[in-house]
GROMACS .gro file of C-alpha atoms in nm:
model
  250
    1MET     CA    1   0.231  -1.477  -0.281
    2LYS     CA    2   0.115  -1.115  -0.236
    3LYS     CA    3  -0.247  -1.082  -0.127
    4ILE     CA    4  -0.456  -0.835  -0.332
    5ILE     CA    5  -0.786  -0.665  -0.273
    6PHE     CA    6  -0.932  -0.505  -0.583
    7LEU     CA    7  -1.179  -0.217  -0.565
    8GLY     CA    8  -1.320  -0.085  -0.895
    9SER     CA    9  -1.583  -0.037  -1.157
   10LYS     CA   10  -1.648   0.084  -1.511
   11PRO     CA   11  -1.466  -0.039  -1.823
   12ILE     CA   12  -1.120   0.057  -1.705
   13GLY     CA   13  -1.184  -0.128  -1.375
   14TYR     CA   14  -1.284  -0.439  -1.565
   15GLU     CA   15  -0.975  -0.435  -1.788
   16CYS     CA   16  -0.735  -0.384  -1.497
   17PHE     CA   17  -0.902  -0.657  -1.291
   18LYS     CA   18  -0.896  -0.895  -1.588
   19PHE     CA   19  -0.519  -0.832  -1.626
   20LEU     CA   20  -0.464  -0.922  -1.261
   21VAL     CA   21  -0.673  -1.238  -1.297
   22GLN     CA   22  -0.505  -1.350  -1.613
   23LYS     CA   23  -0.149  -1.279  -1.485
   24LYS     CA   24  -0.186  -1.379  -1.125
   25ASP     CA   25   0.056  -1.668  -1.149
   26ILE     CA   26   0.322  -1.467  -1.329
   27LEU     CA   27   0.276  -1.179  -1.087
   28GLU     CA   28   0.275  -1.418  -0.789
   29ILE     CA   29  -0.038  -1.266  -0.644
   30ASP     CA   30  -0.354  -1.402  -0.476
   31ILE     CA   31  -0.666  -1.193  -0.529
   32VAL     CA   32  -0.837  -1.240  -0.194
   33GLY     CA   33  -1.135  -1.008  -0.258
   34ILE     CA   34  -1.308  -0.763  -0.481
   35HIS     CA   35  -1.566  -0.493  -0.419
   36THR     CA   36  -1.747  -0.309  -0.699
   37ASN     CA   37  -2.060  -0.108  -0.776
   38GLU     CA   38  -2.299  -0.379  -0.880
   39ASN     CA   39  -2.480  -0.143  -1.118
   40ALA     CA   40  -2.161  -0.061  -1.310
   41VAL     CA   41  -2.188  -0.346  -1.565
   42ILE     CA   42  -2.029  -0.279  -1.906
   43ASN     CA   43  -2.221  -0.553  -2.088
   44ASN     CA   44  -2.310  -0.918  -2.030
   45ASN     CA   45  -1.955  -1.025  -2.127
   46LYS     CA   46  -1.768  -0.766  -1.917
   47SER     CA   47  -1.896  -0.777  -1.566
   48LEU     CA   48  -1.649  -0.758  -1.280
   49LEU     CA   49  -1.876  -0.965  -1.064
   50GLU     CA   50  -1.914  -1.240  -1.322
   51LEU     CA   51  -1.537  -1.248  -1.377
   52ALA     CA   52  -1.487  -1.280  -1.004
   53ARG     CA   53  -1.743  -1.557  -0.975
   54LYS     CA   54  -1.587  -1.748  -1.266
   55HIS     CA   55  -1.254  -1.746  -1.091
   56LYS     CA   56  -1.390  -1.809  -0.748
   57ILE     CA   57  -1.270  -1.473  -0.610
   58TYR     CA   58  -1.438  -1.359  -0.295
   59ILE     CA   59  -1.684  -1.073  -0.342
   60LEU     CA   60  -1.693  -0.829  -0.056
   61ASN     CA   61  -2.033  -0.714   0.069
   62SER     CA   62  -1.910  -0.366   0.177
   63THR     CA   63  -1.604  -0.149   0.187
   64ASP     CA   64  -1.565  -0.213   0.564
   65GLU     CA   65  -1.517  -0.584   0.493
   66ILE     CA   66  -1.165  -0.488   0.382
   67LEU     CA   67  -1.082  -0.466   0.751
   68ASN     CA   68  -1.159  -0.839   0.801
   69ILE     CA   69  -0.928  -0.960   0.524
   70GLN     CA   70  -0.551  -0.966   0.533
   71SER     CA   71  -0.399  -0.795   0.228
   72ASP     CA   72  -0.063  -0.672   0.110
   73PHE     CA   73  -0.200  -0.437  -0.156
   74ILE     CA   74  -0.532  -0.257  -0.207
   75ILE     CA   75  -0.582  -0.150  -0.565
   76SER     CA   76  -0.846   0.104  -0.662
   77VAL     CA   77  -0.955   0.165  -1.024
   78GLN     CA   78  -1.259   0.395  -1.058
   79TYR     CA   79  -1.391   0.284  -0.721
   80HIS     CA   80  -1.711   0.449  -0.627
   81LYS     CA   81  -1.630   0.524  -0.262
   82ILE     CA   82  -1.359   0.723  -0.081
   83LEU     CA   83  -1.151   0.504   0.151
   84LYS     CA   84  -1.109   0.599   0.515
   85LEU     CA   85  -0.771   0.584   0.694
   86ASN     CA   86  -0.845   0.249   0.858
   87HIS     CA   87  -0.921   0.099   0.517
   88ILE     CA   88  -0.600   0.233   0.368
   89LYS     CA   89  -0.386   0.122   0.660
   90SER     CA   90  -0.523  -0.229   0.641
   91ALA     CA   91  -0.301  -0.296   0.337
   92ARG     CA   92   0.024  -0.431   0.476
   93ILE     CA   93   0.239  -0.280   0.198
   94LEU     CA   94   0.050  -0.022  -0.010
   95ALA     CA   95  -0.290   0.102  -0.117
   96PHE     CA   96  -0.283   0.267  -0.460
   97ASN     CA   97  -0.518   0.410  -0.721
   98LEU     CA   98  -0.528   0.455  -1.098
   99HIS     CA   99  -0.649   0.813  -1.174
  100MET     CA  100  -0.727   0.875  -1.538
  101ALA     CA  101  -0.585   1.229  -1.540
  102PRO     CA  102  -0.259   1.415  -1.475
  103LEU     CA  103  -0.174   1.500  -1.113
  104PRO     CA  104  -0.172   1.728  -0.931
  105GLU     CA  105  -0.336   1.938  -1.208
  106LEU     CA  106  -0.670   1.762  -1.229
  107ARG     CA  107  -0.797   1.590  -0.911
  108GLY     CA  108  -1.154   1.471  -0.867
  109CYS     CA  109  -1.423   1.413  -1.124
  110ASN     CA  110  -1.490   1.491  -1.491
  111GLN     CA  111  -1.126   1.561  -1.555
  112PHE     CA  112  -1.154   1.505  -1.935
  113SER     CA  113  -1.418   1.782  -1.960
  114PHE     CA  114  -1.228   2.032  -1.758
  115ALA     CA  115  -0.899   1.968  -1.939
  116LEU     CA  116  -1.069   2.052  -2.270
  117TYR     CA  117  -1.256   2.346  -2.130
  118LYS     CA  118  -0.939   2.491  -1.990
  119ASN     CA  119  -0.759   2.441  -2.328
  120ILE     CA  120  -0.494   2.224  -2.170
  121ASP     CA  121  -0.266   2.083  -2.447
  122ARG     CA  122  -0.135   1.780  -2.263
  123PHE     CA  123  -0.308   1.514  -2.053
  124GLY     CA  124  -0.207   1.203  -1.864
  125THR     CA  125  -0.295   0.915  -1.636
  126THR     CA  126  -0.145   0.842  -1.295
  127LEU     CA  127  -0.084   0.559  -1.047
  128HIS     CA  128  -0.067   0.717  -0.701
  129VAL     CA  129  -0.075   0.628  -0.334
  130ILE     CA  130  -0.414   0.646  -0.171
  131ASP     CA  131  -0.427   0.887   0.123
  132GLU     CA  132  -0.714   1.056   0.305
  133GLY     CA  133  -0.742   1.331   0.047
  134ILE     CA  134  -0.895   1.328  -0.298
  135ASP     CA  135  -0.637   1.202  -0.552
  136SER     CA  136  -0.372   1.376  -0.340
  137GLY     CA  137  -0.134   1.088  -0.256
  138ASP     CA  138   0.226   1.053  -0.377
  139ILE     CA  139   0.272   0.971  -0.745
  140ILE     CA  140   0.411   0.624  -0.813
  141PHE     CA  141   0.410   0.620  -1.196
  142GLU     CA  142   0.254   0.838  -1.468
  143LYS     CA  143   0.219   0.863  -1.841
  144ARG     CA  144   0.159   1.189  -2.028
  145PHE     CA  145   0.060   1.263  -2.388
  146LYS     CA  146  -0.052   1.543  -2.617
  147ILE     CA  147  -0.421   1.622  -2.662
  148PRO     CA  148  -0.518   1.624  -3.034
  149LYS     CA  149  -0.636   1.949  -3.185
  150ASN     CA  150  -1.017   2.006  -3.163
  151CYS     CA  151  -1.047   1.691  -2.947
  152PHE     CA  152  -1.392   1.601  -2.812
  153VAL     CA  153  -1.443   1.458  -2.463
  154ASP     CA  154  -1.515   1.105  -2.576
  155GLU     CA  155  -1.202   1.104  -2.797
  156LEU     CA  156  -0.992   1.216  -2.497
  157TYR     CA  157  -1.153   0.953  -2.280
  158ASN     CA  158  -1.072   0.679  -2.532
  159LEU     CA  159  -0.714   0.793  -2.572
  160THR     CA  160  -0.672   0.810  -2.191
  161PHE     CA  161  -0.831   0.468  -2.153
  162ARG     CA  162  -0.566   0.306  -2.379
  163HIS     CA  163  -0.281   0.486  -2.203
  164SER     CA  164  -0.427   0.396  -1.860
  165CYS     CA  165  -0.445   0.025  -1.949
  166ASN     CA  166  -0.087   0.033  -2.074
  167LEU     CA  167   0.035   0.212  -1.762
  168PHE     CA  168  -0.137  -0.039  -1.542
  169TYR     CA  169  -0.006  -0.341  -1.736
  170GLU     CA  170   0.353  -0.207  -1.747
  171LYS     CA  171   0.394  -0.055  -1.401
  172VAL     CA  172   0.179  -0.251  -1.155
  173PRO     CA  173   0.414  -0.554  -1.178
  174LEU     CA  174   0.697  -0.319  -1.070
  175ILE     CA  175   0.492  -0.194  -0.774
  176PHE     CA  176   0.449  -0.559  -0.658
  177LYS     CA  177   0.831  -0.596  -0.677
  178ASN     CA  178   0.884  -0.269  -0.482
  179LYS     CA  179   1.064  -0.117  -0.787
  180TYR     CA  180   0.935   0.240  -0.774
  181LYS     CA  181   1.011   0.580  -0.629
  182LEU     CA  182   0.745   0.809  -0.479
  183THR     CA  183   0.706   1.175  -0.579
  184THR     CA  184   0.500   1.400  -0.354
  185GLN     CA  185   0.237   1.605  -0.532
  186ASP     CA  186   0.319   1.910  -0.327
  187SER     CA  187   0.667   1.916  -0.479
  188LEU     CA  188   0.508   1.947  -0.826
  189ILE     CA  189   0.233   2.208  -0.766
  190SER     CA  190   0.459   2.510  -0.829
  191ASP     CA  191   0.538   2.381  -1.181
  192ARG     CA  192   0.212   2.208  -1.268
  193GLY     CA  193  -0.051   2.382  -1.073
  194THR     CA  194  -0.349   2.203  -0.911
  195SER     CA  195  -0.726   2.193  -0.913
  196ILE     CA  196  -1.003   1.970  -0.784
  197HIS     CA  197  -1.349   1.922  -0.949
  198PHE     CA  198  -1.661   1.769  -0.803
  199ARG     CA  199  -1.934   1.571  -0.977
  200LYS     CA  200  -2.194   1.849  -0.963
  201GLU     CA  201  -1.978   2.096  -1.153
  202ILE     CA  202  -2.034   1.923  -1.486
  203ASN     CA  203  -2.399   2.031  -1.485
  204GLU     CA  204  -2.296   2.397  -1.477
  205LEU     CA  205  -2.040   2.345  -1.753
  206LYS     CA  206  -2.301   2.189  -1.986
  207GLU     CA  207  -2.531   2.492  -1.985
  208ILE     CA  208  -2.453   2.716  -2.279
  209ASN     CA  209  -2.520   3.088  -2.284
  210LEU     CA  210  -2.592   3.185  -2.647
  211ASP     CA  211  -2.447   3.530  -2.580
  212GLU     CA  212  -2.104   3.382  -2.505
  213GLY     CA  213  -1.833   3.413  -2.767
  214VAL     CA  214  -1.774   3.153  -3.039
  215ASP     CA  215  -1.461   3.014  -2.872
  216GLU     CA  216  -1.642   2.966  -2.542
  217LEU     CA  217  -1.930   2.782  -2.715
  218LYS     CA  218  -1.684   2.553  -2.899
  219ARG     CA  219  -1.501   2.469  -2.581
  220LYS     CA  220  -1.818   2.387  -2.395
  221ILE     CA  221  -1.955   2.168  -2.673
  222ARG     CA  222  -1.629   1.973  -2.715
  223SER     CA  223  -1.579   1.928  -2.343
  224THR     CA  224  -1.934   1.804  -2.254
  225SER     CA  225  -2.059   1.605  -2.555
  226MET     CA  226  -2.006   1.267  -2.402
  227PRO     CA  227  -2.221   0.982  -2.549
  228GLY     CA  228  -2.445   0.814  -2.290
  229PHE     CA  229  -2.475   1.129  -2.076
  230GLU     CA  230  -2.687   1.439  -2.094
  231PRO     CA  231  -2.558   1.658  -2.383
  232PRO     CA  232  -2.478   2.028  -2.356
  233PHE     CA  233  -2.784   2.249  -2.373
  234PHE     CA  234  -2.919   2.598  -2.388
  235MET     CA  235  -3.236   2.747  -2.253
  236PHE     CA  236  -3.481   2.932  -2.478
  237ASN     CA  237  -3.834   3.042  -2.374
  238ASN     CA  238  -3.795   2.832  -2.053
  239LYS     CA  239  -3.732   2.523  -2.265
  240LYS     CA  240  -3.415   2.314  -2.270
  241PHE     CA  241  -3.264   2.242  -2.612
  242TYR     CA  242  -2.988   1.988  -2.646
  243ILE     CA  243  -2.685   2.000  -2.880
  244THR     CA  244  -2.661   1.631  -2.973
  245SER     CA  245  -2.428   1.611  -3.277
  246LYS     CA  246  -2.058   1.694  -3.299
  247ILE     CA  247  -1.961   2.012  -3.477
  248LYS     CA  248  -1.642   1.975  -3.682
  249TYR     CA  249  -1.461   2.301  -3.695
  250GLU     CA  250  -1.286   2.442  -3.994
   0.00000   0.00000   0.00000
């Protein structure tokens, strides 16, 4: 039995963790621990912590507790912390992450927004090795797809969510069986390009200058109108005005 530590949060983290829990006998794995952001609860029926308690899976008190538990694989899905080298190396076989974006093109945060803002026509989701960088480890498996015309950020998120679940369900069993080939991201940069975005950048992207052209306004609105988060806005007479409804373009 392969020993697994799961690190994750948010809806995609819950779905991937649930898959491992439900398929643990078929996959021949033993989930020996989980660590999650306790505030990242989807709803009362979809809590990673509650799922772990139900199946008597040990809940880690901190990231450093990884070092005290023997594991073959560490799996990260929307984990809220960056792992240090000693955490990564504690996995006997491999530590890997599910990144809901194409690599190496879009590393870091808010990848859905920046893909739409940059008018990228294809997107993707990636399983990659965890290293000391930010989403910079070797690619294990990936899935790519076309972005629909005039797509809004929540629509791209939902589309990527479905593809990410399928990628995890289909390919993680192969990782456990050592049936994969690694591709370095450096070998792809000349063809695909690369960028990295940080959490604070989204606030700048949301601010709309009314003197900007129509195409720029459309891109900013489509790329930052995410339900549950602060909408795009413009300033007028020192007051902030939100754009809260989707604009469907002709």
